[in-house]
Structures are given as structure tokens and as C-alpha cells.
Short mmCIF file of C-alpha atoms and ligand atoms in Angstrom, two decimals:
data_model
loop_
_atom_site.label_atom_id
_atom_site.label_comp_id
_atom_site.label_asym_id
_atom_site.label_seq_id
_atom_site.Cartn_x
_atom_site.Cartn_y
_atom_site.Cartn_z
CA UNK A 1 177.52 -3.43 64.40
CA UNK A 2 180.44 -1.88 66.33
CA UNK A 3 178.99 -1.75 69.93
CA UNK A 4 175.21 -2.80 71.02
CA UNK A 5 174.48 -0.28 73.64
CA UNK A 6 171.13 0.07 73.22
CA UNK A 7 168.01 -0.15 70.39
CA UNK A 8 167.24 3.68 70.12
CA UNK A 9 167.77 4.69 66.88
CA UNK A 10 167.99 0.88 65.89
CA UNK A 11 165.94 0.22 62.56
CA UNK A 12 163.48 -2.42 61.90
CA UNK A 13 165.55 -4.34 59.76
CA UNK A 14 168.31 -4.82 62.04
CA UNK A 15 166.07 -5.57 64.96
CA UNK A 16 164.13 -8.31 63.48
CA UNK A 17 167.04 -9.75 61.94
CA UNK A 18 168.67 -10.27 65.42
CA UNK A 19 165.49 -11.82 66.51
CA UNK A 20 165.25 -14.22 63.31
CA UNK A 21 168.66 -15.14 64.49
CA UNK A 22 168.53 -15.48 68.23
CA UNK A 23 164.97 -17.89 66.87
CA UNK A 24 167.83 -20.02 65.10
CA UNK A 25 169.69 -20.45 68.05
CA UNK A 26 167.26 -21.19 70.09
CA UNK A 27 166.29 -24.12 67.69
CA UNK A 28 169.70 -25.45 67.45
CA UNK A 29 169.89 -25.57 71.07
CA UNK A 30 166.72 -27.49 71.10
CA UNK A 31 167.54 -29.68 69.04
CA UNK A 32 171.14 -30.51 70.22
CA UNK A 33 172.85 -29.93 66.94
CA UNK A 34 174.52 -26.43 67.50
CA UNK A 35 177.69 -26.33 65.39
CA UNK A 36 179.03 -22.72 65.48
CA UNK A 37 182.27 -21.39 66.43
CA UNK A 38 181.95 -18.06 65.93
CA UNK A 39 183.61 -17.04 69.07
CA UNK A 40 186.63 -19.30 68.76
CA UNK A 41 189.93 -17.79 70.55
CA UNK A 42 187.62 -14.76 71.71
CA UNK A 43 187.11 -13.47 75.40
CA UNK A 44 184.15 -11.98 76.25
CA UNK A 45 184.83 -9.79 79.81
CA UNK A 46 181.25 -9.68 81.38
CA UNK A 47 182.18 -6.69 83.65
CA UNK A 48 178.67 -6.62 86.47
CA UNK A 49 178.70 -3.77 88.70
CA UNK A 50 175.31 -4.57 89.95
CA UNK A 51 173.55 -7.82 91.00
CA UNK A 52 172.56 -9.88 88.20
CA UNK A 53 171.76 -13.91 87.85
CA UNK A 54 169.69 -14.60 84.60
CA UNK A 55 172.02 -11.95 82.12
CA UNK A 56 175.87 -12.68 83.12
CA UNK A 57 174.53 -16.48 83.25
CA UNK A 58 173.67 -16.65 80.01
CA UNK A 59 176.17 -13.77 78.83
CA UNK A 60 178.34 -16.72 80.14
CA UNK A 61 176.97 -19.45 78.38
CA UNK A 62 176.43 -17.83 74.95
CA UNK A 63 179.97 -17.05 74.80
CA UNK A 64 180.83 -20.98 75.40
CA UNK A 65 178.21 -22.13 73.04
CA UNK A 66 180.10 -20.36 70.52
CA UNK A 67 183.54 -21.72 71.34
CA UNK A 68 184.77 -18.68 73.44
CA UNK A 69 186.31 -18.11 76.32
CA UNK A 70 184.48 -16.29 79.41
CA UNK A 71 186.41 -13.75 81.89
CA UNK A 72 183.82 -12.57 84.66
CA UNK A 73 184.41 -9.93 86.73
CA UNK A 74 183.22 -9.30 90.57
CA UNK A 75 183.87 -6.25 91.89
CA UNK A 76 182.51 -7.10 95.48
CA UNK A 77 186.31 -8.78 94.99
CA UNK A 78 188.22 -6.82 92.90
CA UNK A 79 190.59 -3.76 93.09
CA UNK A 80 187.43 -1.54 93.16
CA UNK A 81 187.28 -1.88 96.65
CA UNK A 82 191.26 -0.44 96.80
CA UNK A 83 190.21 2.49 95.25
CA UNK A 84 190.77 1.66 91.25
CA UNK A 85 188.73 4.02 89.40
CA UNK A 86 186.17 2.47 86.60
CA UNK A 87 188.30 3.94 83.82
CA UNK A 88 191.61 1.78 84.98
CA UNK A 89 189.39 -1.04 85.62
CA UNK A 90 188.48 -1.59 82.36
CA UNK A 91 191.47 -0.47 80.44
CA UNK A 92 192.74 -3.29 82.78
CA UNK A 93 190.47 -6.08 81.44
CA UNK A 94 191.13 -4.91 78.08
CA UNK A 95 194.98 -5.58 78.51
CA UNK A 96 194.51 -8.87 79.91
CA UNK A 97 192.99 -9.33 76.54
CA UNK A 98 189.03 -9.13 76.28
CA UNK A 99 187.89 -8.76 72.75
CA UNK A 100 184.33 -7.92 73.83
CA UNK A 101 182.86 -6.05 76.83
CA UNK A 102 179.75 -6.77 78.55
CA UNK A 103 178.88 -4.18 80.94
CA UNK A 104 176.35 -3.00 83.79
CA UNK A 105 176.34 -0.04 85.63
CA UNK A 106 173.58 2.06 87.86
CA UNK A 107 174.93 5.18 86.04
CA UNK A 108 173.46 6.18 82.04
CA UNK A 109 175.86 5.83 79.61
CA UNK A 110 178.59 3.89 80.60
CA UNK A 111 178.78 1.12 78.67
CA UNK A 112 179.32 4.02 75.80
CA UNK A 113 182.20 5.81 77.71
CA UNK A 114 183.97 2.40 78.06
CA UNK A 115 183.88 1.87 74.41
CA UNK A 116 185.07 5.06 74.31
CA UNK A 117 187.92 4.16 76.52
CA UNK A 118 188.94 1.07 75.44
CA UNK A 119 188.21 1.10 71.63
CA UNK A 120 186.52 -2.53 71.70
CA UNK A 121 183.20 -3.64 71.00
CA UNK A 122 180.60 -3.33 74.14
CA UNK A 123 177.36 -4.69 75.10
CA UNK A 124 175.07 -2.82 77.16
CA UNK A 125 173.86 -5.83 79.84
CA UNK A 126 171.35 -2.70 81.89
CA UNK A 127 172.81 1.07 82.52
CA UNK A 128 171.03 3.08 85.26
CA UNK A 129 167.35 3.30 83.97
CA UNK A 130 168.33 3.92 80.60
CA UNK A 131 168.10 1.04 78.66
CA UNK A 132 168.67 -3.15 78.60
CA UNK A 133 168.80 -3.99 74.90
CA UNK A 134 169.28 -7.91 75.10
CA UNK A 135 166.92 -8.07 77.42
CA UNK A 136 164.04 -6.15 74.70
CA UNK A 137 165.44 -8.64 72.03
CA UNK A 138 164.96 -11.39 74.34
CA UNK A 139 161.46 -10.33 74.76
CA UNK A 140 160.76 -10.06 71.32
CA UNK A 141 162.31 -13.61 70.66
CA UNK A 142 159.66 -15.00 73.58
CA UNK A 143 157.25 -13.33 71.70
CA UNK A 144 157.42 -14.25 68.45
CA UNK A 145 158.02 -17.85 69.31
CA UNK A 146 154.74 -17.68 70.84
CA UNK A 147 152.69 -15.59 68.54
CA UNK A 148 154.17 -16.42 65.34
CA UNK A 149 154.15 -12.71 64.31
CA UNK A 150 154.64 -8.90 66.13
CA UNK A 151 152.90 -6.48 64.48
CA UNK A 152 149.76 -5.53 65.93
CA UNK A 153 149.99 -7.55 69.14
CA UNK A 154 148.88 -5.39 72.05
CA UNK A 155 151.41 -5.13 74.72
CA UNK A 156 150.59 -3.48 78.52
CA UNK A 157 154.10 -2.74 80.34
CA UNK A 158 152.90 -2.53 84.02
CA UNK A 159 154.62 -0.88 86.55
CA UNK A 160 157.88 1.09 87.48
CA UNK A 161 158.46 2.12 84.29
CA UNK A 162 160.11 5.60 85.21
CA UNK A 163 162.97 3.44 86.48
CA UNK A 164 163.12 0.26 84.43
CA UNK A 165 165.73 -0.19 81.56
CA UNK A 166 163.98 -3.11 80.21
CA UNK A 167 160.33 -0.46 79.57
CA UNK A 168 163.28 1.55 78.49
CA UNK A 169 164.73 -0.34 75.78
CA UNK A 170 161.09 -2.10 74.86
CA UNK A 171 159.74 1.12 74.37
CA UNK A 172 162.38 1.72 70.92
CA UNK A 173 161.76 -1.51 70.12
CA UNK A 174 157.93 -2.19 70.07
CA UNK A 175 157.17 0.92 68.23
CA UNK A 176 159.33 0.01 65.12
CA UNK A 177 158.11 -3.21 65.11
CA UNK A 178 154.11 -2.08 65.23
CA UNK A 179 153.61 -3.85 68.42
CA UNK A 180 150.68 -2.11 70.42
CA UNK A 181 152.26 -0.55 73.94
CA UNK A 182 150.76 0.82 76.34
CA UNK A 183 152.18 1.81 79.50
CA UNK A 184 150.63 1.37 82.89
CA UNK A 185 151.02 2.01 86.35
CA UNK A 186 151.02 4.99 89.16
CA UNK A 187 150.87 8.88 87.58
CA UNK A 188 154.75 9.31 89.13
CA UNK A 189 156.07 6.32 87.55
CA UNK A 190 154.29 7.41 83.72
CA UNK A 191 156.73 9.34 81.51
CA UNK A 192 155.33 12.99 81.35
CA UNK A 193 156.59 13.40 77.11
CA UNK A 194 155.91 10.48 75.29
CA UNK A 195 153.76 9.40 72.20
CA UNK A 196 153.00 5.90 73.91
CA UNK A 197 149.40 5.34 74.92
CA UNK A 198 149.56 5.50 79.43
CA UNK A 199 146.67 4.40 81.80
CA UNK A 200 146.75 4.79 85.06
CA UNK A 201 143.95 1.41 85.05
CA UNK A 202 145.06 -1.60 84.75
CA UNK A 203 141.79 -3.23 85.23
CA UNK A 204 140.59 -1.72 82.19
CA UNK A 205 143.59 -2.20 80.14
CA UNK A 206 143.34 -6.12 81.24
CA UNK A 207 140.82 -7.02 78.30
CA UNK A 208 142.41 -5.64 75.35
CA UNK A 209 145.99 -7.07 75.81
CA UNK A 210 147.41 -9.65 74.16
CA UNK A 211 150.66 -9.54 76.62
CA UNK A 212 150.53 -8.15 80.30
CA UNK A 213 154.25 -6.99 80.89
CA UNK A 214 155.11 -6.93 84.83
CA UNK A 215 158.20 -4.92 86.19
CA UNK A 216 159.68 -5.50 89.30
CA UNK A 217 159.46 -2.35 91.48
CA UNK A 218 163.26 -0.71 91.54
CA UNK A 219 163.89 -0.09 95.01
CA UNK A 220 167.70 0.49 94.74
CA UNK A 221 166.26 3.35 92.11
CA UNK A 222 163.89 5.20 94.61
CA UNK A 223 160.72 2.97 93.84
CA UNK A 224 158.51 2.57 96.90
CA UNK A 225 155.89 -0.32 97.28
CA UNK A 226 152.95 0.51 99.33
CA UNK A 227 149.45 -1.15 99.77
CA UNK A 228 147.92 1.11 97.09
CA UNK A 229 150.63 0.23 94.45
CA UNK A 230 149.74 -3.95 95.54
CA UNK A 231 145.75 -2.94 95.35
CA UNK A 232 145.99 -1.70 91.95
CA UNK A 233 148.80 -3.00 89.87
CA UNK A 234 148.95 -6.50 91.03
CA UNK A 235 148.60 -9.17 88.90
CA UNK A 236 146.55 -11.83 90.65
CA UNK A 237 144.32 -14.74 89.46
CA UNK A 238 141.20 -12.07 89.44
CA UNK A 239 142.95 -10.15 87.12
CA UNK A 240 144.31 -12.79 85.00
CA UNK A 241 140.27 -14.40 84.52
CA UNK A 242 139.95 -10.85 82.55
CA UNK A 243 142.21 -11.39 80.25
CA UNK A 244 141.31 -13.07 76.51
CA UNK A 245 142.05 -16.86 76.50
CA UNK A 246 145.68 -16.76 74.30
CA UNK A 247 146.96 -13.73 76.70
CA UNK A 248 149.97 -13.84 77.95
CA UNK A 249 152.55 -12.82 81.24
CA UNK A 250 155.94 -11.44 80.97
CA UNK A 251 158.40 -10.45 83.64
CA UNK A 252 161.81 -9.77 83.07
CA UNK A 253 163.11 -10.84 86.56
CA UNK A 254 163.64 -11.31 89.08
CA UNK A 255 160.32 -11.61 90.41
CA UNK A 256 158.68 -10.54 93.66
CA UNK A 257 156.02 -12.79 94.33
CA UNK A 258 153.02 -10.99 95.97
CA UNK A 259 154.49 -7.46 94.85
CA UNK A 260 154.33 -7.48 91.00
CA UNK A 261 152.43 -10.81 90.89
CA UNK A 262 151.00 -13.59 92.63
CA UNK A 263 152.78 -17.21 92.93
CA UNK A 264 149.49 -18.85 91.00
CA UNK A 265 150.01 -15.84 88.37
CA UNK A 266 153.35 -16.31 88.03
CA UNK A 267 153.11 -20.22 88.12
CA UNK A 268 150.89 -20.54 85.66
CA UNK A 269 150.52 -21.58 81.95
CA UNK A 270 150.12 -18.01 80.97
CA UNK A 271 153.21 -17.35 82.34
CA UNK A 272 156.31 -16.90 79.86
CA UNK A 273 158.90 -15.86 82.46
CA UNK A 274 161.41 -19.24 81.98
CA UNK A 275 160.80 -18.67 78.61
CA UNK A 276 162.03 -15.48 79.18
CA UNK A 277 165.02 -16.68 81.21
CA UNK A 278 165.89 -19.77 78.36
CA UNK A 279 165.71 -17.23 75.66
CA UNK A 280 168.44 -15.25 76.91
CA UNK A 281 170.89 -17.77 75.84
CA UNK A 282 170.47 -17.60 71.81
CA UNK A 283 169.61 -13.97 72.01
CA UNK A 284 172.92 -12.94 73.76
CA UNK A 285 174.81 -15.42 71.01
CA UNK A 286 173.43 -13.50 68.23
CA UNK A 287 174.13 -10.57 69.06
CA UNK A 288 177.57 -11.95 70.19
CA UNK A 289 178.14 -13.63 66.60
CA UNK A 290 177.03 -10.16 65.31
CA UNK A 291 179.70 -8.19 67.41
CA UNK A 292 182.41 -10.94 65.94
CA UNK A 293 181.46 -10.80 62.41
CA UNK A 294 181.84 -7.43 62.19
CA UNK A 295 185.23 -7.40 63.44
CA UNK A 296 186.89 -9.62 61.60
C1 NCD B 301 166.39 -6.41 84.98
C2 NCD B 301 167.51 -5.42 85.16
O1 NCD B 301 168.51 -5.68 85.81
O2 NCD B 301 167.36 -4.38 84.56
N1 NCD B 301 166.72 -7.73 85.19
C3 NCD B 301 167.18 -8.49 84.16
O3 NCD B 301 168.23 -8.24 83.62
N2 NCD B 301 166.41 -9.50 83.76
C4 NCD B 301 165.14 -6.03 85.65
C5 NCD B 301 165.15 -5.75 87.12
O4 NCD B 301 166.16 -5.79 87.80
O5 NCD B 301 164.06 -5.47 87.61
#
């Protein structure tokens, strides 16, 4: 693996064997006896040009945990604001001497173009409303941790999807994996070409899912929240006594509470959002290790 810009055209094999990974990881780090220096003398740039919290945190963090060293980037700081274009920004951080870029940016593609640029590996950490690999992998890591097994679990992705990189990048990866999806929310927020089940219901989608999948509204993407939007596609305890016994809730972050979901929803033992969060760490290191290995 060269780059890991996104889990289109990704095959089944290589997805589940990232996820069999990041599960190792996460055990290690459980269990305090993490010995791996894959990422020894290596600097991983994690180059943000949106907000984030939970994926340079742990972008940070599973570079450490693998003995490597961490270069973060702010452009709220940086020579951005002096007028330096993208392009000499990261040719920049690539002469300081990153080995690895993480990047985010509102527009498509251009974690691609900046491999492109700079000729070294990138991760795609969210561009525009295209896709948000690590953050599908991590999903499938929470998952599979809690089910045991993917295929045939029935997932609902609720929500913005139209502008949501995560529904994005779960979308390529559910399907190979024979996970159930179904998408639901608003008619303008449903893809009009797609061979993925859509309702526009959520109260009668609520019974025969396994996993409800909340988005957050993207505002900064032209998402609007109105009353109707709360009425119908918020998750609140009501909802939640629909759902089978083992079902579960997933939110990427960060939440809204009362928008997406309510605080007893989102506080409660269904709810595998710090799962979420705490799988981000051994997901980003395999795929971090993976990025290494195939360098060397
Ligand atoms: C998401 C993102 O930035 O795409 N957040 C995340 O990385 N967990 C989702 C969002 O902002 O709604």
C-alpha cells in the first residue's frame, strides 16, 4: 500500500486484514504490552486544514505508539495566512523531512494531488464529502469487537449522508464486507444512483437494525437543521425502546446532542461512540505500520 486515500476499489482481503490488525493493536494497548517500533526515525506530518479533535489526536498518538516522531501542522498559524499556496505548503513539510502525510481538506481529492506532488505516502484523514477511510476502518474495528463477525449485520446510516465522508467511505466498505446498509434520512440528503437500500423512515427501519449509524448534520457543507429534520431523524429514548435488545449506536463525532441524538441516547449502554473514539488509536497504527512496511 503506497497511499491510503480512500477504500473504493479496496478489496475484501485487504480491508479485513487492516481490521484484524488494528483488533491486535487494540489488544496490545489493553493489555499494556505493546512492543512495536515500526515507526522508528519516521515523521508523520498530520497536515489539518479543517477542525478536527478525535483524528489528528490519535493520528498523533499512533505515530508515538510506534516509536515515531509527530510534526502537526496549524494553518490558523502558518504561512497560509501570508498567502503560501497549498502546493508550496506541502512540498515545504516534505523538505523539512515528513516521511508520511496525513491530510484534510474541504476540497475532493486532495490528499491524491499531494501525493502527487510530493511523491510520499498519504493518508486521507476526511476530503470534502468524499471519503474518510480510517474513520470506516475504525468503524468496522468497533464493530467487530462487538459482534464478533460482519457479514450479515444490518447497518442504518442516518442522516446527512449527501455530505458526510464517513457514509462515504462506509458505503465501499460495508458492501464488500456483506454488511446490510441501508441509508436513511431526508429525500435531498439520499443519493439519487446508488444500489444501497434508502428509506426516507426511520421509524420503520428502527426494528430490523442491528446498528443505528447517526451523522452529524454538515453545516459548513450546506446542511440545514430544521424542526422537521429533529421530528423525524432523531434518535431519542422512544426510538431506541424499538430497537432489538443487542442493537447498537454509532456516531462518528462530534456529536450534537439534541440534533442527531439525545444526551440519554447518546449516554447510554447502547452507545459505542468512545468506543468509536478509543478505536481510532490502533486503527490509525495499522494502517500507519502498513504505509511503513511497504516502504522499506
Ligand atoms: C467526521 C469528519 O470530519 O468527517 N469527524 C471525524 O473525523 N470523526 C464527521 C463530522 O465532522 O461530522
Amino acid at each position: 500500500m503506497k497511499s491510503f486515500t480512500g477504500v473504493r476499489g479496496m478489496g475484501r482481503g485487504e480491508i479485513e486484514r487492516l481490521v484484524t490488525e488494528a483488533c491486535e493493536y487494540r489488544d496490545a494497548l489493553d493489555s499494556g504490552d505493546l512492543i512495536d517500533r515500526s515507526l522508528e526515525g519516521r515523521c508523520v506530518a498530520n497536515l489539518f486544514f479543517e477542525p478536527s479533535t478525535r483524528t489528528r489526536l490519535s493520528f498523533d498518538l499512533a505515530t508515538q505508539r510506534l516509536g515515531g516522531h509527530v510534526l502537526t501542522f496549524f494553518p490558523e498559524t502558518s504561512s497560509s495566512l501570508k498567502g503560501e499556496s497549498l502546493h508550496d505548503t506541502v512540498l515545504t513539510v516534505a523538505a523539512i523531512g515528513a516521511d508520511v502525510l496525513v491530510v484534510r481538506h474541504k476540497e475532493e481529492g486532495v490528499p491524491e494531488k499531494v501525493g502527487e506532488w510530493t511523491g510520499l505516502p498519504v493518508i486521507n484523514a476526511g476530503d470534502g464529502t468524499n471519503e474518510h477511510p480510517t474513520q470506516a476502518l475504525l468503524d468496522l474495528v468497533t464493530l467487530k469487537r462487538r459482534f464478533g463477525s460482519l457479514p450479515g449485520l444490518r447497518v442504518g446510516i442516518v442522516g446527512d449522508i449527501a455530505h458526510s465522508r464517513v457514509a462515504g467511505s462506509l458505503i465501499h466498505a460495508m458492501g464488500p464486507l456483506g454488511i446490510e446498509l441501508v441509508l436513511v434520512g431526508p429525500g435531498e440528503w439520499l443519493p439519487s444512483e446508488t444500489s444501497v437500500a434508502l428509506s426516507h423512515d426511520l421509524d420503520a427501519t428502527i426494528p430490523h437494525l442491528d446498528v443505528v449509524y447517526l451523522l452529524r448534520v454538515q453545516t459548513e457543507r450546506g446542511g440545514v437543521i430544521d424542526d422537521d429534520y429533529v421530528a423525524r431523524f432523531r434518535m431519542d429514548a422512544k426510538r431506541a425502546s424499538e430497537l432489538s435488545e443487542d442493537s447498537v449506536i454509532m456516531h462518528p463525532g462530534p456529536i450534537n446532542r439534541g440534533v442527531e441524538l439525545t444526551d440519554e441516547v447518546a449516554d447510554s449502554p447502547r452507545s459505542l461512540i468512545t468506543e468509536q473514539v478509543r478505536n481510532g488509536v490502533p486503527t490509525r497504527m495499522a494502517v500507519l505500520r502498513r504505509l511503513a512496511a511497504d516502504r522499506r
